[in-house]
Coordinates of C-alpha atoms in Angstrom, one line a residue:
Chain U
M4 CA 67.3 181.4 130.4
T5 CA 67.9 178.1 128.8
D6 CA 71.0 176.0 129.6
S7 CA 72.5 176.8 126.2
Q8 CA 72.2 180.5 126.9
L9 CA 73.6 180.2 130.3
K10 CA 76.7 178.2 128.8
E11 CA 77.2 180.7 126.6
L12 CA 77.4 183.7 129.0
N13 CA 79.5 181.5 131.2
D14 CA 81.8 181.1 128.4
I15 CA 82.1 184.6 127.4
D16 CA 82.6 185.4 131.3
Q17 CA 85.7 183.1 131.4
M18 CA 87.1 184.2 128.0
V19 CA 87.1 188.2 129.3
C20 CA 88.3 187.2 132.8
Q21 CA 91.3 185.7 130.7
W22 CA 91.9 188.5 128.8
L23 CA 91.7 190.7 131.9
E24 CA 94.2 188.6 133.8
E25 CA 96.7 188.8 130.9
L26 CA 96.2 193.0 131.1
M27 CA 96.4 193.1 134.8
H28 CA 99.8 191.3 134.7
Q29 CA 100.9 193.8 132.1
A30 CA 99.8 196.7 133.9
R31 CA 101.3 195.7 137.2
E32 CA 104.6 195.5 135.1
L33 CA 104.2 198.8 133.6
V34 CA 103.1 200.9 136.7
Q35 CA 106.4 201.3 138.2
S36 CA 108.3 201.7 134.6
H37 CA 108.2 204.5 132.3
V38 CA 104.7 205.7 131.3
D39 CA 103.9 208.1 128.3
V40 CA 101.4 210.7 129.6
Q41 CA 99.5 213.3 127.7
N42 CA 97.0 215.6 128.8
K43 CA 94.0 215.0 126.8
D44 CA 92.8 218.6 126.3
G45 CA 95.6 220.7 128.1
N46 CA 94.0 219.7 131.1
A47 CA 96.7 218.3 133.9
R48 CA 93.8 216.8 135.1
N49 CA 92.5 214.6 132.1
L50 CA 95.3 212.4 131.6
V51 CA 95.9 209.3 128.7
T52 CA 98.8 207.0 128.5
N53 CA 100.2 204.7 126.0
V54 CA 98.8 201.9 128.4
D55 CA 95.2 203.3 127.9
R56 CA 95.7 203.2 124.2
E57 CA 97.3 199.8 123.7
N58 CA 94.9 198.2 126.3
E59 CA 91.7 199.5 124.4
C60 CA 93.2 198.6 121.3
W61 CA 94.2 195.2 122.3
L62 CA 90.7 194.5 123.9
D63 CA 88.7 195.9 120.9
Q64 CA 90.6 193.5 118.7
K65 CA 89.9 190.5 120.7
I66 CA 86.3 191.5 120.8
R67 CA 86.0 192.0 116.9
T68 CA 87.8 188.6 116.5
F69 CA 85.2 186.9 118.8
N70 CA 82.5 188.6 117.4
P71 CA 82.7 190.5 114.1
H72 CA 79.3 192.2 114.5
A73 CA 79.6 193.6 118.0
K74 CA 79.8 197.3 118.5
I75 CA 82.3 198.9 120.8
I76 CA 81.7 202.2 122.9
S77 CA 85.3 202.7 124.1
E78 CA 87.2 205.6 125.5
E79 CA 90.0 206.4 123.6
G80 CA 88.8 206.3 119.9
F81 CA 89.1 202.7 118.9
G82 CA 85.5 202.0 119.4
D83 CA 82.5 202.7 117.2
H84 CA 79.9 205.7 117.1
L85 CA 76.9 204.3 118.2
V86 CA 73.4 205.9 117.9
D87 CA 71.3 202.9 119.5
M88 CA 71.8 200.2 121.8
D89 CA 70.6 197.5 119.4
G90 CA 72.3 194.1 119.1
D91 CA 75.3 193.3 121.2
V92 CA 77.1 196.3 122.4
W93 CA 80.4 196.4 124.4
F94 CA 81.8 198.7 126.6
V95 CA 85.5 199.3 127.3
D96 CA 87.6 201.1 129.6
P97 CA 91.1 200.5 129.2
I98 CA 92.6 202.4 132.5
D99 CA 90.0 203.8 134.5
G100 CA 91.5 206.3 137.1
T101 CA 94.4 207.1 134.7
M102 CA 95.3 209.7 137.4
N103 CA 95.9 207.0 139.9
F104 CA 97.7 204.9 137.9
V105 CA 100.4 207.6 136.5
H106 CA 100.5 209.5 140.3
E107 CA 99.4 206.8 143.0
H108 CA 100.4 203.5 141.1
T109 CA 97.2 202.2 142.8
D110 CA 93.5 202.6 142.5
F111 CA 92.9 202.1 139.0
A112 CA 90.9 199.3 137.0
I113 CA 90.4 197.7 133.6
M114 CA 86.5 197.5 132.8
V115 CA 84.5 195.8 130.2
A116 CA 80.8 195.2 130.0
L117 CA 78.4 193.6 127.2
Y118 CA 74.8 194.6 127.0
R119 CA 72.3 192.9 124.4
D120 CA 69.6 195.1 123.1
G121 CA 70.1 197.7 125.4
K122 CA 70.1 195.0 128.3
P123 CA 72.9 194.7 130.9
L124 CA 74.2 191.2 130.5
L125 CA 77.8 191.0 131.9
G126 CA 80.3 193.0 133.3
W127 CA 83.9 193.1 134.5
I128 CA 85.9 195.2 136.5
A129 CA 89.9 194.3 137.0
D130 CA 90.9 196.2 140.2
V131 CA 94.7 195.5 138.9
M132 CA 97.0 196.2 142.2
G133 CA 94.3 194.5 144.4
N134 CA 94.4 191.6 141.4
D135 CA 90.8 191.2 141.8
I136 CA 88.4 190.3 139.1
H137 CA 85.1 191.4 139.7
H138 CA 82.4 189.6 137.1
G139 CA 79.1 188.2 136.5
G140 CA 75.8 189.3 135.6
P141 CA 71.8 189.1 136.5
A142 CA 71.7 185.5 135.0
I143 CA 75.0 183.9 136.3
G144 CA 75.4 186.1 139.6
V145 CA 78.6 188.0 140.9
Q146 CA 82.0 186.8 141.6
I147 CA 85.0 188.3 142.9
N148 CA 87.8 186.3 141.4
Q149 CA 86.2 182.6 142.6
Q150 CA 84.2 183.8 145.3
K151 CA 80.6 184.3 144.9
V152 CA 79.2 187.8 146.3
P153 CA 75.8 188.1 148.2
A154 CA 73.3 190.4 147.7
T155 CA 73.5 194.0 149.3
P156 CA 71.8 194.4 152.6
D157 CA 69.3 197.3 152.6
V158 CA 70.8 200.5 154.3
V159 CA 69.3 203.9 155.0
L160 CA 71.2 207.1 153.9
S161 CA 72.2 208.0 157.7
Q162 CA 73.9 204.6 157.9
S163 CA 75.4 204.7 154.6
I164 CA 79.1 205.4 153.6
L165 CA 79.1 206.9 150.1
M166 CA 81.5 207.3 147.6
L167 CA 81.5 210.8 145.8
S168 CA 83.3 212.4 142.8
G169 CA 85.6 215.0 144.6
R170 CA 85.5 216.9 141.6
C171 CA 82.0 217.1 141.5
L172 CA 81.7 218.0 145.4
V173 CA 84.1 220.9 145.3
A174 CA 82.6 222.4 141.9
G175 CA 79.5 222.9 144.0
D176 CA 77.3 220.3 141.7
Y177 CA 74.0 219.9 142.8
G178 CA 73.0 217.5 145.6
Y179 CA 76.8 216.5 146.3
K180 CA 77.2 218.8 149.5
T181 CA 74.0 217.6 150.9
L182 CA 74.7 214.1 150.3
A183 CA 78.1 214.6 151.7
Q184 CA 76.3 216.0 155.0
K185 CA 73.5 213.5 155.5
A186 CA 75.6 210.5 154.8
L187 CA 77.2 208.5 157.7
A188 CA 80.4 209.3 156.0
F189 CA 81.7 209.7 152.4
R190 CA 84.9 208.5 150.8
V191 CA 86.8 209.9 147.4
I192 CA 89.0 207.5 145.5
G193 CA 89.6 208.6 142.1
S194 CA 88.2 205.7 140.2
A195 CA 84.8 204.6 139.2
G196 CA 86.1 201.1 139.1
I197 CA 87.5 201.0 142.3
A198 CA 84.5 202.9 143.6
F199 CA 82.3 200.2 142.3
S200 CA 84.9 197.7 143.8
Y201 CA 84.2 199.2 147.2
L202 CA 80.3 198.7 146.8
L203 CA 80.5 195.2 145.4
K204 CA 82.4 194.1 148.5
G205 CA 79.5 196.0 151.0
Q206 CA 82.4 198.3 152.0
V207 CA 80.3 201.3 151.0
N208 CA 76.7 201.5 150.4
G209 CA 76.2 204.3 147.6
Y210 CA 78.3 205.9 144.8
V211 CA 77.4 209.3 143.0
S212 CA 79.5 210.9 140.1
K213 CA 79.2 212.2 136.8
L214 CA 80.3 209.2 134.3
M215 CA 80.9 208.5 130.9
P216 CA 79.1 205.2 129.4
W217 CA 82.5 203.2 129.9
D218 CA 83.1 204.4 133.4
V219 CA 79.6 202.9 134.5
A220 CA 78.6 199.9 131.9
A221 CA 80.3 197.4 134.0
G222 CA 79.7 198.7 137.7
R223 CA 75.9 199.1 136.5
V224 CA 75.6 195.4 135.5
L225 CA 77.4 194.1 138.6
A226 CA 75.8 196.2 140.9
E227 CA 72.4 195.6 139.9
S228 CA 72.9 192.2 140.1
L229 CA 73.3 192.6 143.8
G230 CA 70.4 194.6 144.5
F231 CA 71.6 198.1 144.2
I232 CA 69.6 200.5 142.0
V233 CA 71.2 202.5 139.3
T234 CA 69.7 205.6 138.0
N235 CA 70.6 209.2 137.2
L236 CA 70.4 211.6 140.1
D237 CA 66.8 212.0 139.1
G238 CA 65.8 208.6 139.4
Q239 CA 65.4 208.2 135.6
A240 CA 67.1 205.3 133.6
L241 CA 70.7 205.7 132.5
N242 CA 71.3 206.8 128.9
M243 CA 74.2 204.5 127.9
L244 CA 75.1 206.7 125.0
S245 CA 75.9 209.8 127.0
S246 CA 77.4 210.9 130.3
N247 CA 75.1 210.7 133.1
T248 CA 75.2 212.0 136.8
V249 CA 74.6 208.3 138.2
L250 CA 73.4 207.6 141.5
V251 CA 74.1 204.0 142.6
A252 CA 72.6 203.0 146.3
T253 CA 70.6 200.5 148.2
Y254 CA 67.0 200.5 147.7
S255 CA 66.1 202.5 150.7
T256 CA 69.2 205.1 150.4
H257 CA 68.4 205.4 146.7
H258 CA 64.8 206.6 147.6
E259 CA 65.8 208.9 150.4
I260 CA 68.1 210.6 147.9
V261 CA 66.0 210.9 145.0
T262 CA 63.1 212.2 147.2
M263 CA 65.1 214.5 149.0
L264 CA 66.8 216.2 145.9
K265 CA 63.3 216.7 144.4
G266 CA 62.1 218.1 147.2
Chain V
M28 CA 124.0 209.0 167.8
T29 CA 126.3 206.1 169.2
D30 CA 126.2 202.3 168.5
S31 CA 124.4 201.5 171.7
Q32 CA 121.7 204.1 171.1
L33 CA 121.0 203.1 167.6
K34 CA 120.9 199.2 168.9
E35 CA 118.1 200.4 171.4
L36 CA 116.0 201.9 168.5
N37 CA 116.3 199.2 166.4
D38 CA 115.5 196.6 169.5
I39 CA 112.2 198.8 170.3
D40 CA 111.3 199.0 166.4
Q41 CA 111.6 195.3 166.4
M42 CA 109.6 194.6 169.6
V43 CA 106.8 196.8 168.6
C44 CA 106.5 195.4 165.2
Q45 CA 106.2 192.1 166.9
W46 CA 103.4 193.5 169.2
L47 CA 101.4 194.8 166.1
E48 CA 102.0 191.3 164.0
E49 CA 99.9 189.7 166.7
L50 CA 97.4 192.7 167.0
M51 CA 97.0 192.7 163.0
H52 CA 96.5 189.2 163.1
Q53 CA 93.8 189.1 165.7
A54 CA 92.0 192.2 164.4
R55 CA 91.8 190.5 160.8
E56 CA 90.1 187.7 162.5
L57 CA 87.6 189.9 164.4
V58 CA 86.9 192.1 161.3
Q59 CA 84.5 189.6 159.9
S60 CA 83.0 188.4 163.3
H61 CA 80.6 190.3 165.9
V62 CA 82.2 193.6 167.2
D63 CA 80.4 195.5 170.0
V64 CA 80.3 199.2 168.7
Q65 CA 79.0 201.9 170.8
N66 CA 78.7 205.6 170.0
K67 CA 81.2 207.6 172.0
D68 CA 79.0 210.6 172.5
G69 CA 75.5 209.8 171.1
N70 CA 77.2 210.5 167.6
A71 CA 76.7 207.9 165.0
R72 CA 80.1 209.1 163.5
N73 CA 82.2 208.5 166.6
L74 CA 82.4 204.9 167.4
V75 CA 84.6 202.8 169.5
T76 CA 84.2 198.8 169.9
N77 CA 85.5 196.3 172.4
V78 CA 88.5 195.8 169.8
D79 CA 89.7 199.6 170.4
R80 CA 89.5 199.1 174.0
E81 CA 91.2 195.8 174.1
N82 CA 93.9 196.6 172.0
E83 CA 94.8 199.7 173.9
C84 CA 94.7 197.9 177.1
W85 CA 96.9 195.2 175.9
L86 CA 99.4 198.1 174.2
D87 CA 99.4 199.9 177.2
Q88 CA 100.3 197.2 179.3
K89 CA 103.0 196.1 177.0
I90 CA 104.5 199.2 177.1
R91 CA 104.3 199.5 180.8
T92 CA 106.1 196.3 181.4
F93 CA 108.9 197.2 178.8
N94 CA 109.3 200.5 180.8
P95 CA 107.1 201.2 183.7
H96 CA 108.6 205.0 183.7
A97 CA 106.9 205.6 180.4
K98 CA 104.0 207.9 180.2
I99 CA 101.5 207.0 177.6
I100 CA 99.0 209.3 175.5
S101 CA 96.1 206.8 174.3
E102 CA 92.7 207.5 172.9
E103 CA 90.2 205.2 175.0
G104 CA 91.1 206.1 178.7
F105 CA 94.1 203.5 179.6
G106 CA 96.6 206.1 179.2
D107 CA 98.3 209.3 181.2
H108 CA 97.0 212.9 181.5
L109 CA 99.9 214.6 180.8
V110 CA 100.9 218.2 180.9
D111 CA 104.5 217.7 179.4
M112 CA 106.4 215.9 176.8
D113 CA 109.4 215.3 179.2
G114 CA 111.0 211.7 179.1
D115 CA 109.7 208.8 177.0
V116 CA 106.2 209.6 175.9
W117 CA 104.4 207.0 174.1
F118 CA 101.1 207.3 171.9
V119 CA 98.9 204.7 171.1
D120 CA 95.8 204.5 168.5
P121 CA 94.2 201.0 169.0
I122 CA 92.2 201.2 166.0
D123 CA 92.4 204.2 163.8
G124 CA 89.2 204.5 161.3
T125 CA 87.1 202.7 163.4
M126 CA 84.2 203.4 161.2
N127 CA 85.9 201.8 158.5
F128 CA 86.9 199.1 160.7
V129 CA 83.1 198.7 161.5
H130 CA 81.3 199.3 158.0
E131 CA 84.0 198.9 155.7
H132 CA 86.1 196.1 157.2
T133 CA 89.3 197.8 155.6
D134 CA 91.4 200.8 155.5
F135 CA 92.0 201.1 159.4
A136 CA 95.2 200.9 161.4
I137 CA 96.8 200.4 164.6
M138 CA 99.3 203.4 165.4
V139 CA 102.2 203.7 168.0
A140 CA 104.9 206.3 168.5
L141 CA 107.9 207.2 170.8
Y142 CA 108.9 210.6 171.8
R143 CA 111.5 211.4 173.9
D144 CA 111.8 214.8 175.8
G145 CA 109.3 216.1 172.9
K146 CA 111.6 214.6 169.9
P147 CA 110.0 212.2 167.5
L148 CA 111.7 208.8 167.7
L149 CA 110.1 206.0 166.4
G150 CA 106.7 205.3 164.6
W151 CA 104.6 202.4 163.8
I152 CA 101.6 202.4 161.5
A153 CA 100.0 198.7 161.2
D154 CA 97.7 198.5 157.8
V155 CA 95.7 195.9 159.2
M156 CA 93.9 194.6 155.9
G157 CA 96.9 195.5 153.8
N158 CA 99.2 193.5 156.1
D159 CA 101.8 196.0 156.1
I160 CA 103.5 197.9 159.0
H161 CA 105.2 201.3 158.4
H162 CA 107.9 201.6 161.0
G163 CA 111.2 203.6 161.8
G164 CA 112.4 207.0 162.6
P165 CA 114.9 209.8 161.8
A166 CA 117.8 207.9 163.1
I167 CA 116.9 204.4 161.6
G168 CA 115.1 205.6 158.3
V169 CA 111.8 204.1 157.5
Q170 CA 110.6 200.5 156.3
I171 CA 107.5 199.1 155.0
N172 CA 107.6 195.6 156.7
Q173 CA 111.4 194.6 155.4
Q174 CA 111.4 197.1 152.7
K175 CA 113.6 200.5 152.8
V176 CA 111.4 203.7 151.9
P177 CA 113.1 206.4 149.8
A178 CA 112.6 210.2 150.7
T179 CA 110.0 211.8 149.0
P180 CA 110.5 213.8 146.1
D181 CA 109.7 217.5 146.1
V182 CA 106.1 218.0 144.1
V183 CA 104.4 221.3 143.9
L184 CA 100.7 221.9 144.7
S185 CA 99.2 221.8 141.5
Q186 CA 101.0 218.5 140.9
S187 CA 100.2 217.2 144.2
I188 CA 97.2 214.7 145.0
L189 CA 96.2 215.8 148.7
M190 CA 94.5 213.6 151.1
L191 CA 91.7 215.7 153.2
S192 CA 89.2 215.2 156.1
G193 CA 86.1 214.7 154.4
R194 CA 84.5 216.1 157.5
C195 CA 86.3 219.0 157.5
L196 CA 85.9 219.9 153.9
V197 CA 82.1 219.7 154.1
A198 CA 81.9 221.4 157.5
G199 CA 83.4 224.5 155.5
D200 CA 86.6 224.7 157.7
Y201 CA 89.0 227.3 156.7
G202 CA 91.2 226.3 153.6
Y203 CA 89.8 222.9 152.8
K204 CA 88.0 224.0 149.7
T205 CA 90.7 226.2 148.2
L206 CA 93.5 223.2 148.7
A207 CA 90.6 220.9 147.1
Q208 CA 90.3 223.2 144.1
K209 CA 94.0 224.0 143.9
A210 CA 95.5 220.6 144.2
L211 CA 95.7 218.2 141.0
A212 CA 93.4 216.1 143.2
F213 CA 92.1 215.0 146.5
R214 CA 91.3 212.0 148.2
V215 CA 89.3 211.2 151.3
I216 CA 89.8 208.0 152.8
G217 CA 88.5 208.1 156.5
S218 CA 91.5 207.0 158.4
A219 CA 94.9 209.2 159.3
G220 CA 96.8 205.8 159.6
I221 CA 95.9 205.0 156.0
A222 CA 96.2 208.4 154.8
F223 CA 99.7 208.5 156.0
S224 CA 100.5 204.9 154.5
Y225 CA 99.7 206.7 151.2
L226 CA 102.0 209.3 151.4
L227 CA 104.9 207.0 153.0
K228 CA 104.4 204.9 149.7
G229 CA 104.5 208.0 147.7
Q230 CA 100.7 207.6 146.5
V231 CA 99.6 211.1 147.6
N232 CA 101.7 214.1 148.2
G233 CA 100.1 215.6 151.1
Y234 CA 97.3 215.5 153.8
V235 CA 95.4 217.7 156.0
S236 CA 93.1 216.9 158.8
K237 CA 92.0 217.8 162.5
L238 CA 93.5 215.1 164.3
M239 CA 94.1 214.3 168.0
P240 CA 97.8 213.3 169.3
W241 CA 97.4 209.7 168.8
D242 CA 96.3 210.3 165.3
V243 CA 99.3 212.1 164.4
A244 CA 102.2 211.1 166.4
A245 CA 103.2 207.9 164.4
G246 CA 102.5 209.6 161.0
R247 CA 104.4 212.6 161.9
V248 CA 107.6 210.6 163.0
L249 CA 107.5 208.7 159.5
A250 CA 106.7 211.5 157.4
E251 CA 109.3 213.7 158.8
S252 CA 111.7 210.8 158.4
L253 CA 111.1 211.1 154.5
G254 CA 111.2 214.6 154.1
F255 CA 107.7 215.7 154.5
I256 CA 107.0 219.0 156.5
V257 CA 104.6 218.4 159.2
T258 CA 103.2 221.7 161.2
N259 CA 99.7 223.1 161.9
L260 CA 97.7 224.9 158.8
D261 CA 99.6 228.1 160.0
G262 CA 103.1 226.5 159.7
Q263 CA 103.4 226.4 163.2
A264 CA 104.9 223.4 165.3
L265 CA 102.2 220.8 166.4
N266 CA 101.4 220.8 170.0
M267 CA 101.5 216.9 170.9
L268 CA 99.2 217.3 173.9
S269 CA 96.2 218.6 172.0
S270 CA 94.2 218.5 168.9
N271 CA 95.7 220.5 165.5
T272 CA 94.8 221.0 162.1
V273 CA 97.5 219.4 160.7
L274 CA 99.4 219.9 157.3
V275 CA 101.6 217.2 156.3
A276 CA 103.0 217.8 152.6
T277 CA 106.4 217.8 150.6
Y278 CA 108.6 221.3 151.0
S279 CA 107.5 223.2 148.0
T280 CA 103.5 222.2 148.7
H281 CA 104.0 222.9 152.4
H282 CA 105.7 226.4 151.5
E283 CA 103.0 227.2 148.9
I284 CA 99.8 226.2 151.1
V285 CA 100.9 228.0 154.4
T286 CA 101.6 231.2 152.3
M287 CA 98.4 231.1 150.1
L288 CA 96.1 230.6 153.4
K289 CA 97.9 233.4 155.3
G290 CA 97.3 235.6 152.2

């Protein structure tokens, strides 16, 4: 990568960090005030708020102002409908963990990612109440705020703490119960962004959940940059245009899980 | 309660808060350094460290210096073997969530409680990495650090987020799967103290886990002071001298759960 390419990435990284600082500040003010909550499909577990919509609208506009040719995949309908990953594709999750935002007032995130011709380039996860921005990518490394994050040590499954989707576990989705039993321990936190934050900080060693593209795009960029393997539960590459059952783990744990669940 | 009785409680409250400030500071220094970890019974999921032992020894000595007649129930063997709850009984959990302390470096707590003739009097939960001390009791109210905590609003089960023991859920213990399905959502965090912290902050509405006396003693004092109902899963009073499957919930959720699991 040339110096000017690196400079471009660093400039974009800093620009998006500034956007997220602004949104985090707003969201912290809003979390204690009245938020307009709606069930997305008559399902009390699938929530959307005015904050989700306003954040997405604001971020999508910022991206389109920066690059009018950018394509955007985002959760609440302000993005584009894409059929391929050609060119610059941005992913936006305006509030990840909306149930936590509404009910817990903690453990929610704002996420943005940039892919170029299908390749993960940059990712950002803002842990709003923790006031931490996780950002970077394979070329520029990963930082939490200003602090460089080291590569993940390799850990085997029996010594791994896994983040699992509680909903998938209790629905009996394939593999989850086995993973919950075989891992050293498992945790359920209710937000993909916060699950990735635990991973990036080295607090847990793997994460398995059914995720939409905007739930996984940023976390994938950052986790891969630290040496985590990110695939679907069969060990196949993710399709960034559809939902996937996502497996993120250290090399050894990833290999054990894929082998075990195939066997 | 007389003014002098209230003064006694406030003085004890402040004294123990100071002890915990000191231990929290130490534990934050130790969490990133070398900790001597042992499996308690050849079980990789049941850990004890030198920090557990040293904290307990230190706290038990502080308590005995303050009140040579006090009886102590504590996790790592420096306490007494009690057959009744007569007089002043202290409970000490020197590191709650030892696996999180060792592996995650977050989401662990130090807990102390004081019962008098079987009645919950005062409780303290120090969320070490969050730097929060939850403290108080029925007579003096509950505070997080210097901030008064309001009584819990009543919430029904379908609107409740529950903290559940991941180990009990995946082992198929009676009731857990039903609760995970019927609640709005469930979370697994790996520490009773941190689960109680989420409850006291109003972030979740109930908690179900199999707990030893030192795991539940402080949380029970504080949760009851805010209007939560704390019993075993049958709705019976806890036995503070043995392990219990503990149900902590708002009034309506508690009633629904006990009725549902009996039916």
